[in-house]
Amino acid sequence: MRAIALIVRVISGLNALVGNIFSWLSLAIVLVCFTVVVQRYVFATSYVWMQDLYIWLNGAMFTAVAGFALLRNDHVRVDIFYRPASIRRKAVIDIIGVIFFLLPFCWVVFAYGWPFVARSWRIQEASANVGGMPGLFILKTFILAFAGLIALQGIAMVLRSILVLNGKEELLPEKLRYERQDTAPAEVSV
Amino acid sequence: MDPVFVGELLSGLMFFGIIGFLLLGFPVAFTLAGVSLMFGFVGMWFGVFDPSNFGSLANRYIGFMTNEVLVAVPLFIFMGVILERSKIAEQLLLTMGKLFGNLRGGLGMSVIVVGALLAASTGVVGATVVTMGLISLPAMLRANYDPRLASGVICASGTLGQIIPPSTVLIFMGDMLSGINSQVQMAKGNFAPTPVSVGDLFAGALLPGILLVGLYLAWSVAKAIFDPESCPATPVPPDEKKELLGEIAVALVPPLLLIMTVLGSILGGIATPTEAASVGAVGAMVLAALRWRLSFRVLREAAISTASITCMVFIILFGASVFSIVFRLMGGDSLVHEFLTNLPGGTLMAVAVVMLIMFLLGFILDTFEIIFIVIPITAPILLALDVDPVWLGVLVGVNLQTSFLTPPFGFALFYLRGVAPSSVSTAMIYRGVIPFVVLQLIAIAIMFAFPQIATWLPRAIYN
Amino acid sequence: QGNQTWRMVTTWPKNFPGLGVGAQRLADRITAASGGRLTIQVYAAGELVPPLQSLDAVIDGSAEMSHGAAYYWQNKSIALSFFTGVPYGMTSREMAAWVRYMGGQELWDEIYDQFGVQGFLSGDTGTQAGGWFRNELTGLSDVQGIRFRTPGLGGRVWEKLGATVTNMAAGEIFQALQSGTLDAAEFVGPYNDLALGFYQVCKNYYFPSFIEPGLATELVVDKAKYQELPTDLQAIIRDCSQAEYDQVASDFYANDPRALKTLVDEHGVIVRTFPDDILQAGADAAVEILTELRDSDDALTKKTTESFLDALSVLRTRSESTDGAYMQAREKFFKI
Ligand code: NA
Ligand code: NA
């Protein structure tokens, strides 16, 4: 059980790290896009690569932080029955969801996406826009990273559920347990 | 068995299967994807679905990741989050409350006006209901407002965000409808269709948004006249009155200028929504900095909120892509087409049925899930029946807002419940919001009777 | 082997004049000619994959065919530009001659072999229109700083002329013109451009497109699946593409002038010709770019450029001395 708790902590730590780093891309999107606007309207110049850049940063950001968002329980749930459910019940739902929905999805994205990304690396694919960004293959790789990071976090969810069902949730630090997540109303919903 | 029949049957079952599985409470994006995959594999077993179609997933995903229109989403979210985290929104609420508090019903009206202003600066609905619930509800209760009226005002004006531009919902809808519209028009042989853009939807939503605000205010006035007990005045002490002018200059004017710059440049046809959004985001940071509130902590929180909200929305789009691949390729499209085009009552009935379905889905699903699932399936059919795309997009927005207000399942009610003191019972919230649901229905009726309210402005601006 | 259905993804909207229609007609032709043994199901831009992901969809096996333009994939191999058209390059007749008789197809096959697909010419727009400009161009200096939507190598030419070049999908151009993000845009020619509504914003319509003297469309097929087909079905795909190459060009030739009349008579569009200094500077820029490609480190790019330029220098002797001379004579003397 301690080993399981350790794995949960390692995976969650990884996604927290990735999430904390890649969240800053949102500020970068703002700054790059603003620069493009200023160049365009004030100096009547623009660079195709910069127009690619802020768009790509968004793609990189939202795929990279997906596992982190899962860790933070930010992905919306239909919570009519889920919110009032007991923690054991939530644990069971998460096991079912990860095994039957999340992991197959990750597998499909990964398996069908792999040749797509590998080819892009082989030809060192750049932006389709002439004068655009190099390194489209890196952006495409984020599709695989997305699948990998949420699969890992999914596995962490299953392991946490196992701890819960064995009455060993206290092996996890407070912030990785279930209780914490129900105190505040979900902030999102746009 | 006839494979066409099997495919249509499976796609129909899948739709209801997904709703069933969603009730489990596992995150929507992954439930959508996972259940669709299962049905895809069942379809493969029956020979009505080719799994090589999943090869197009990565293609679609990179399409979303390099979509120029949709990058406006994180930009507007960032702007809204900065205004909220740096307490600019809160200050706006408090100042407006003081400004109108000495009028009977004035406090409630100030909440409505601020709700509209916040809606015009952000698309983040939940946060607005929560912010107003935390700040304005106690203030209104202290002023002896009827808790029912207070709850109704907060829920309704806190959900204006998805109608009043800028709105992330309208960005996604604009992106989808512009593609669907040009396809439908060309399929009909109209090779010179008037294009639909996010800017059109923003312009189209403005008057209906103002109409809603007007209806809420009219209701507040009526309450003040006919039920004065429910919304008494709170006189401002004279010494505070003097300071008020300065407070207004600080709290109200700068955000108002920012909002007008951003919206004005979009509606004036000067900038694209994406460009205007980046200016708005930088402007919000400047406003925060001028108040010494742009700390590293605020920036970090804004970055994390923006990233995770953006992620949440786009990942639903990822999940919905799996759904639409399986649904479309198993023949679900033609099933919906047969259903909608054979309804008695023609086009209006088809629109009404789609709206009713979306309204009901609104009880369990959030705006994004609903539009990502329903719009790609139904909009091509409705637009082919000559429904105006801008009108349709705005109507969907108002309809879903209504759904989120409707007891017992409306989201806004849950958000308010989460922050309301226990002295305000759930029943009070439910009863308080009912007049506003009626006002929403009146607005929808007006939109059906006078579609120009949504279609006139975009044409006037852009042609 | 029984009946089979193939998926054709396209980079065009459904029923898009000339191009989208051409894709659908090619699919129907193959279905009919094969007596239903090979049914082609068409998916318009965005229905299965986003338009600019069509080639990847075929390579990845989520579609068997793609209908589009080879230069969309210049980031996979810059040499693919030549099979759509390059600035100051070949007209549609010249292109067909190079591809069929002067080594073009073999080079194209060599490029696409890397991706396990095969390309066929499947249509051509003919010489395109030069673009829609908000303001009149009196000379090269008016090009400085204008924000112009034009893709590919043509975009690089305009960049060298001083324009600020962006590329965006057909559906987004109008919005960008409307909002002032763009000052000018080019797409195809009157037949298509009428559909996109550019005339509502820009009234100056410039001819000719020296950067797109022709736009050849391609049919790309999954090579392994193609080779598994019985030879008669292979021939049907090949020959139907060839028939469509001709049909699409005829469609544009017939409908461009009609659409242009509508634009001028009903929408007040002013037809203009680029000033000579712009045409000259464009040619200089094209020479620079093509020279760069000929000196490329990539063997296949070098080889393709050389083949293309060699063929062009042969073909232009006929085009200029015969077709060109005739055109001039007809324009000058023949009044009826
Ligand atoms: Na809004
Ligand atoms: Na062109």
PDB file of N, CA and C in Angstrom, chain C residues 125 127-130 132 186-195 205 207 252 256 259-260 263:
ATOM      1  N   THR C 125      -7.287  25.229 -62.291  1.00  0.00           N
ATOM      2  CA  THR C 125      -8.119  26.439 -62.312  1.00  0.00           C
ATOM      3  C   THR C 125      -7.813  27.320 -63.514  1.00  0.00           C
ATOM      4  N   THR C 127      -5.106  30.130 -65.264  1.00  0.00           N
ATOM      5  CA  THR C 127      -4.413  31.263 -64.660  1.00  0.00           C
ATOM      6  C   THR C 127      -5.363  32.011 -63.732  1.00  0.00           C
ATOM      7  N   GLN C 128      -4.873  32.283 -62.518  1.00  0.00           N
ATOM      8  CA  GLN C 128      -5.760  32.858 -61.507  1.00  0.00           C
ATOM      9  C   GLN C 128      -5.796  34.380 -61.556  1.00  0.00           C
ATOM     10  N   ALA C 129      -6.683  34.906 -60.708  1.00  0.00           N
ATOM     11  CA  ALA C 129      -6.739  36.357 -60.541  1.00  0.00           C
ATOM     12  C   ALA C 129      -5.679  36.759 -59.521  1.00  0.00           C
ATOM     13  N   GLY C 130      -5.165  37.967 -59.666  1.00  0.00           N
ATOM     14  CA  GLY C 130      -4.056  38.396 -58.817  1.00  0.00           C
ATOM     15  C   GLY C 130      -4.429  38.773 -57.405  1.00  0.00           C
ATOM     16  N   TRP C 132      -7.565  40.785 -54.514  1.00  0.00           N
ATOM     17  CA  TRP C 132      -8.495  41.858 -54.168  1.00  0.00           C
ATOM     18  C   TRP C 132      -7.768  42.859 -53.278  1.00  0.00           C
ATOM     19  N   GLU C 186      -5.935  37.139 -52.003  1.00  0.00           N
ATOM     20  CA  GLU C 186      -6.216  36.466 -53.264  1.00  0.00           C
ATOM     21  C   GLU C 186      -6.636  35.056 -52.926  1.00  0.00           C
ATOM     22  N   PHE C 187      -7.543  34.534 -53.734  1.00  0.00           N
ATOM     23  CA  PHE C 187      -7.927  33.144 -53.513  1.00  0.00           C
ATOM     24  C   PHE C 187      -7.757  32.381 -54.814  1.00  0.00           C
ATOM     25  N   VAL C 188      -8.719  32.435 -55.716  1.00  0.00           N
ATOM     26  CA  VAL C 188      -8.537  31.716 -56.976  1.00  0.00           C
ATOM     27  C   VAL C 188      -8.808  32.647 -58.158  1.00  0.00           C
ATOM     28  N   GLY C 189     -10.066  32.818 -58.449  1.00  0.00           N
ATOM     29  CA  GLY C 189     -10.446  33.667 -59.575  1.00  0.00           C
ATOM     30  C   GLY C 189     -11.907  34.022 -59.404  1.00  0.00           C
ATOM     31  N   PRO C 190     -12.507  34.740 -60.345  1.00  0.00           N
ATOM     32  CA  PRO C 190     -13.867  35.263 -60.173  1.00  0.00           C
ATOM     33  C   PRO C 190     -14.885  34.205 -59.727  1.00  0.00           C
ATOM     34  N   TYR C 191     -14.819  33.030 -60.356  1.00  0.00           N
ATOM     35  CA  TYR C 191     -15.806  31.976 -60.092  1.00  0.00           C
ATOM     36  C   TYR C 191     -15.821  31.630 -58.596  1.00  0.00           C
ATOM     37  N   ASN C 192     -14.648  31.454 -57.982  1.00  0.00           N
ATOM     38  CA  ASN C 192     -14.574  31.137 -56.560  1.00  0.00           C
ATOM     39  C   ASN C 192     -14.714  32.366 -55.675  1.00  0.00           C
ATOM     40  N   ASP C 193     -14.063  33.438 -56.102  1.00  0.00           N
ATOM     41  CA  ASP C 193     -13.987  34.612 -55.236  1.00  0.00           C
ATOM     42  C   ASP C 193     -15.354  35.244 -55.016  1.00  0.00           C
ATOM     43  N   LEU C 194     -16.207  35.150 -56.036  1.00  0.00           N
ATOM     44  CA  LEU C 194     -17.569  35.660 -55.899  1.00  0.00           C
ATOM     45  C   LEU C 194     -18.239  34.992 -54.698  1.00  0.00           C
ATOM     46  N   ALA C 195     -17.994  33.680 -54.573  1.00  0.00           N
ATOM     47  CA  ALA C 195     -18.630  32.912 -53.498  1.00  0.00           C
ATOM     48  C   ALA C 195     -18.134  33.344 -52.124  1.00  0.00           C
ATOM     49  N   TYR C 205      -9.949  44.705 -58.262  1.00  0.00           N
ATOM     50  CA  TYR C 205      -9.677  43.299 -58.542  1.00  0.00           C
ATOM     51  C   TYR C 205      -8.571  43.247 -59.591  1.00  0.00           C
ATOM     52  N   PHE C 207      -5.503  41.640 -62.007  1.00  0.00           N
ATOM     53  CA  PHE C 207      -5.145  40.496 -62.845  1.00  0.00           C
ATOM     54  C   PHE C 207      -3.767  40.747 -63.439  1.00  0.00           C
ATOM     55  N   PHE C 252     -13.856  26.189 -65.088  1.00  0.00           N
ATOM     56  CA  PHE C 252     -13.340  27.525 -64.745  1.00  0.00           C
ATOM     57  C   PHE C 252     -13.342  28.454 -65.961  1.00  0.00           C
ATOM     58  N   ASP C 256     -15.578  31.554 -65.069  1.00  0.00           N
ATOM     59  CA  ASP C 256     -14.853  32.739 -64.598  1.00  0.00           C
ATOM     60  C   ASP C 256     -15.361  34.026 -65.267  1.00  0.00           C
ATOM     61  N   ALA C 259     -18.802  34.979 -63.938  1.00  0.00           N
ATOM     62  CA  ALA C 259     -18.757  35.502 -62.564  1.00  0.00           C
ATOM     63  C   ALA C 259     -18.163  36.906 -62.548  1.00  0.00           C
ATOM     64  N   LEU C 260     -17.164  37.122 -63.378  1.00  0.00           N
ATOM     65  CA  LEU C 260     -16.531  38.438 -63.411  1.00  0.00           C
ATOM     66  C   LEU C 260     -17.538  39.496 -63.872  1.00  0.00           C
ATOM     67  N   LEU C 263     -19.632  40.355 -60.992  1.00  0.00           N
ATOM     68  CA  LEU C 263     -18.896  41.185 -60.037  1.00  0.00           C
ATOM     69  C   LEU C 263     -18.849  42.635 -60.498  1.00  0.00           C
TER      70      LEU C 263
END
